[in-house]
PDB file of C-alpha atoms in Angstrom:
ATOM      1  CA  UNK A   1     109.774  55.826 149.632  1.00 80.00           C
ATOM      2  CA  UNK A   2     111.630  55.629 152.938  1.00 84.00           C
ATOM      3  CA  UNK A   3     111.047  51.886 152.997  1.00 86.00           C
ATOM      4  CA  UNK A   4     112.514  51.511 149.504  1.00 90.00           C
ATOM      5  CA  UNK A   5     115.559  53.566 150.510  1.00 92.00           C
ATOM      6  CA  UNK A   6     116.194  51.362 153.549  1.00 91.00           C
ATOM      7  CA  UNK A   7     115.809  48.178 151.466  1.00 91.00           C
ATOM      8  CA  UNK A   8     118.216  49.579 148.855  1.00 94.00           C
ATOM      9  CA  UNK A   9     120.750  50.465 151.564  1.00 93.00           C
ATOM     10  CA  UNK A  10     120.575  46.903 152.893  1.00 94.00           C
ATOM     11  CA  UNK A  11     121.066  45.414 149.421  1.00 96.00           C
ATOM     12  CA  UNK A  12     124.094  47.641 148.823  1.00 95.00           C
ATOM     13  CA  UNK A  13     125.500  46.721 152.244  1.00 94.00           C
ATOM     14  CA  UNK A  14     125.071  43.004 151.496  1.00 95.00           C
ATOM     15  CA  UNK A  15     126.886  43.424 148.177  1.00 96.00           C
ATOM     16  CA  UNK A  16     129.757  45.361 149.770  1.00 94.00           C
ATOM     17  CA  UNK A  17     130.256  42.880 152.617  1.00 93.00           C
ATOM     18  CA  UNK A  18     129.905  39.868 150.305  1.00 95.00           C
ATOM     19  CA  UNK A  19     132.503  41.254 147.902  1.00 95.00           C
ATOM     20  CA  UNK A  20     134.904  42.276 150.676  1.00 92.00           C
ATOM     21  CA  UNK A  21     134.719  38.909 152.458  1.00 91.00           C
ATOM     22  CA  UNK A  22     134.930  37.008 149.168  1.00 93.00           C
ATOM     23  CA  UNK A  23     138.086  38.870 148.145  1.00 93.00           C
ATOM     24  CA  UNK A  24     139.741  38.835 151.592  1.00 90.00           C
ATOM     25  CA  UNK A  25     138.771  35.333 152.738  1.00 89.00           C
ATOM     26  CA  UNK A  26     136.706  32.994 150.542  1.00 91.00           C
ATOM     27  CA  UNK A  27     133.439  32.571 148.676  1.00 93.00           C
ATOM     28  CA  UNK A  28     132.001  30.579 151.582  1.00 94.00           C
ATOM     29  CA  UNK A  29     132.810  33.417 153.976  1.00 92.00           C
ATOM     30  CA  UNK A  30     131.131  35.922 151.674  1.00 93.00           C
ATOM     31  CA  UNK A  31     127.998  33.803 151.395  1.00 95.00           C
ATOM     32  CA  UNK A  32     127.922  33.190 155.148  1.00 95.00           C
ATOM     33  CA  UNK A  33     128.173  36.907 155.901  1.00 94.00           C
ATOM     34  CA  UNK A  34     125.468  37.717 153.340  1.00 95.00           C
ATOM     35  CA  UNK A  35     123.196  35.096 154.917  1.00 96.00           C
ATOM     36  CA  UNK A  36     123.912  36.542 158.371  1.00 94.00           C
ATOM     37  CA  UNK A  37     122.833  39.988 157.226  1.00 94.00           C
ATOM     38  CA  UNK A  38     119.632  38.636 155.644  1.00 95.00           C
ATOM     39  CA  UNK A  39     118.705  36.625 158.750  1.00 96.00           C
ATOM     40  CA  UNK A  40     119.427  39.514 161.125  1.00 94.00           C
ATOM     41  CA  UNK A  41     117.386  41.828 158.903  1.00 94.00           C
ATOM     42  CA  UNK A  42     114.386  39.481 158.881  1.00 94.00           C
ATOM     43  CA  UNK A  43     114.472  38.786 162.615  1.00 96.00           C
ATOM     44  CA  UNK A  44     115.241  42.398 163.501  1.00 93.00           C
ATOM     45  CA  UNK A  45     112.401  43.688 161.341  1.00 93.00           C
ATOM     46  CA  UNK A  46     109.960  41.338 163.072  1.00 94.00           C
ATOM     47  CA  UNK A  47     111.112  42.419 166.523  1.00 94.00           C
ATOM     48  CA  UNK A  48     111.173  46.139 165.716  1.00 93.00           C
ATOM     49  CA  UNK A  49     107.721  45.929 164.093  1.00 90.00           C
ATOM     50  CA  UNK A  50     106.350  44.302 167.232  1.00 92.00           C
ATOM     51  CA  UNK A  51     107.829  47.048 169.411  1.00 91.00           C
ATOM     52  CA  UNK A  52     106.652  49.868 167.150  1.00 89.00           C
ATOM     53  CA  UNK A  53     103.087  48.517 166.901  1.00 88.00           C
ATOM     54  CA  UNK A  54     102.842  48.829 170.700  1.00 90.00           C
ATOM     55  CA  UNK A  55     103.742  52.532 170.598  1.00 86.00           C
ATOM     56  CA  UNK A  56     102.373  53.797 167.249  1.00 79.00           C
ATOM     57  CA  UNK A  57      99.132  53.423 165.334  1.00 80.00           C
ATOM     58  CA  UNK A  58      99.343  51.561 161.972  1.00 71.00           C
ATOM     59  CA  UNK A  59      99.217  54.846 160.024  1.00 72.00           C
ATOM     60  CA  UNK A  60     102.326  56.025 161.899  1.00 70.00           C
ATOM     61  CA  UNK A  61     103.352  59.661 161.540  1.00 77.00           C
ATOM     62  CA  UNK A  62     101.979  60.323 158.081  1.00 71.00           C
ATOM     63  CA  UNK A  63     101.382  58.962 154.624  1.00 72.00           C
ATOM     64  CA  UNK A  64     105.031  58.291 153.825  1.00 74.00           C
ATOM     65  CA  UNK A  65     106.182  57.387 157.338  1.00 82.00           C
ATOM     66  CA  UNK A  66     103.869  54.628 158.509  1.00 84.00           C
ATOM     67  CA  UNK A  67     104.606  52.171 161.307  1.00 82.00           C
ATOM     68  CA  UNK A  68     106.535  49.835 158.976  1.00 85.00           C
ATOM     69  CA  UNK A  69     108.830  52.675 157.907  1.00 87.00           C
ATOM     70  CA  UNK A  70     109.354  53.612 161.551  1.00 88.00           C
ATOM     71  CA  UNK A  71     110.201  49.979 162.366  1.00 91.00           C
ATOM     72  CA  UNK A  72     112.667  49.807 159.464  1.00 92.00           C
ATOM     73  CA  UNK A  73     114.272  53.075 160.579  1.00 92.00           C
ATOM     74  CA  UNK A  74     114.664  51.743 164.114  1.00 92.00           C
ATOM     75  CA  UNK A  75     116.131  48.525 162.706  1.00 93.00           C
ATOM     76  CA  UNK A  76     118.562  50.399 160.442  1.00 93.00           C
ATOM     77  CA  UNK A  77     119.846  52.474 163.360  1.00 94.00           C
ATOM     78  CA  UNK A  78     120.328  49.392 165.544  1.00 93.00           C
ATOM     79  CA  UNK A  79     122.007  47.494 162.693  1.00 93.00           C
ATOM     80  CA  UNK A  80     124.331  50.414 161.988  1.00 92.00           C
ATOM     81  CA  UNK A  81     125.837  50.257 165.463  1.00 92.00           C
ATOM     82  CA  UNK A  82     125.907  46.447 165.533  1.00 91.00           C
ATOM     83  CA  UNK A  83     127.609  46.087 162.139  1.00 90.00           C
ATOM     84  CA  UNK A  84     130.014  48.929 162.908  1.00 88.00           C
ATOM     85  CA  UNK A  85     131.181  46.901 165.892  1.00 88.00           C
ATOM     86  CA  UNK A  86     131.006  43.498 164.133  1.00 87.00           C
ATOM     87  CA  UNK A  87     132.861  44.493 160.953  1.00 84.00           C
ATOM     88  CA  UNK A  88     135.394  46.776 162.647  1.00 83.00           C
ATOM     89  CA  UNK A  89     138.769  46.594 160.934  1.00 77.00           C
ATOM     90  CA  UNK A  90     141.431  44.936 163.017  1.00 74.00           C
ATOM     91  CA  UNK A  91     144.647  46.951 163.262  1.00 70.00           C
ATOM     92  CA  UNK A  92     147.283  45.698 160.868  1.00 71.00           C
ATOM     93  CA  UNK A  93     150.700  44.781 162.232  1.00 70.00           C
ATOM     94  CA  UNK A  94     153.530  46.467 160.371  1.00 68.00           C
ATOM     95  CA  UNK A  95     156.999  45.050 159.836  1.00 65.00           C
ATOM     96  CA  UNK A  96     158.531  47.289 162.504  1.00 65.00           C
ATOM     97  CA  UNK A  97     155.980  46.134 165.086  1.00 61.00           C
ATOM     98  CA  UNK A  98     156.762  42.482 164.336  1.00 59.00           C
ATOM     99  CA  UNK A  99     160.453  43.058 165.071  1.00 60.00           C
ATOM    100  CA  UNK A 100     159.793  44.377 168.588  1.00 58.00           C
TER     101      UNK A 100
END
């Protein structure tokens, strides 16, 4: 269940970023950003799974929180901070600031 929740959160994030970039910039930018998220998810999941398998047994911490769910949780936390920095809104320049 935790795994499904993390996958759903990633799908929603892809849709939000795709739509935002498509509306603000272009369709190509939206598709590029969606592809970036998919690639980083795939590579990050592989790396986090490798790290978690060193520390935890395959059954993990219980029936619903196995090593794959732990790896996805670790990935989601790392991605949260990365994307928060990567997609940070740039401050908008107002008319009064342009005149200075």
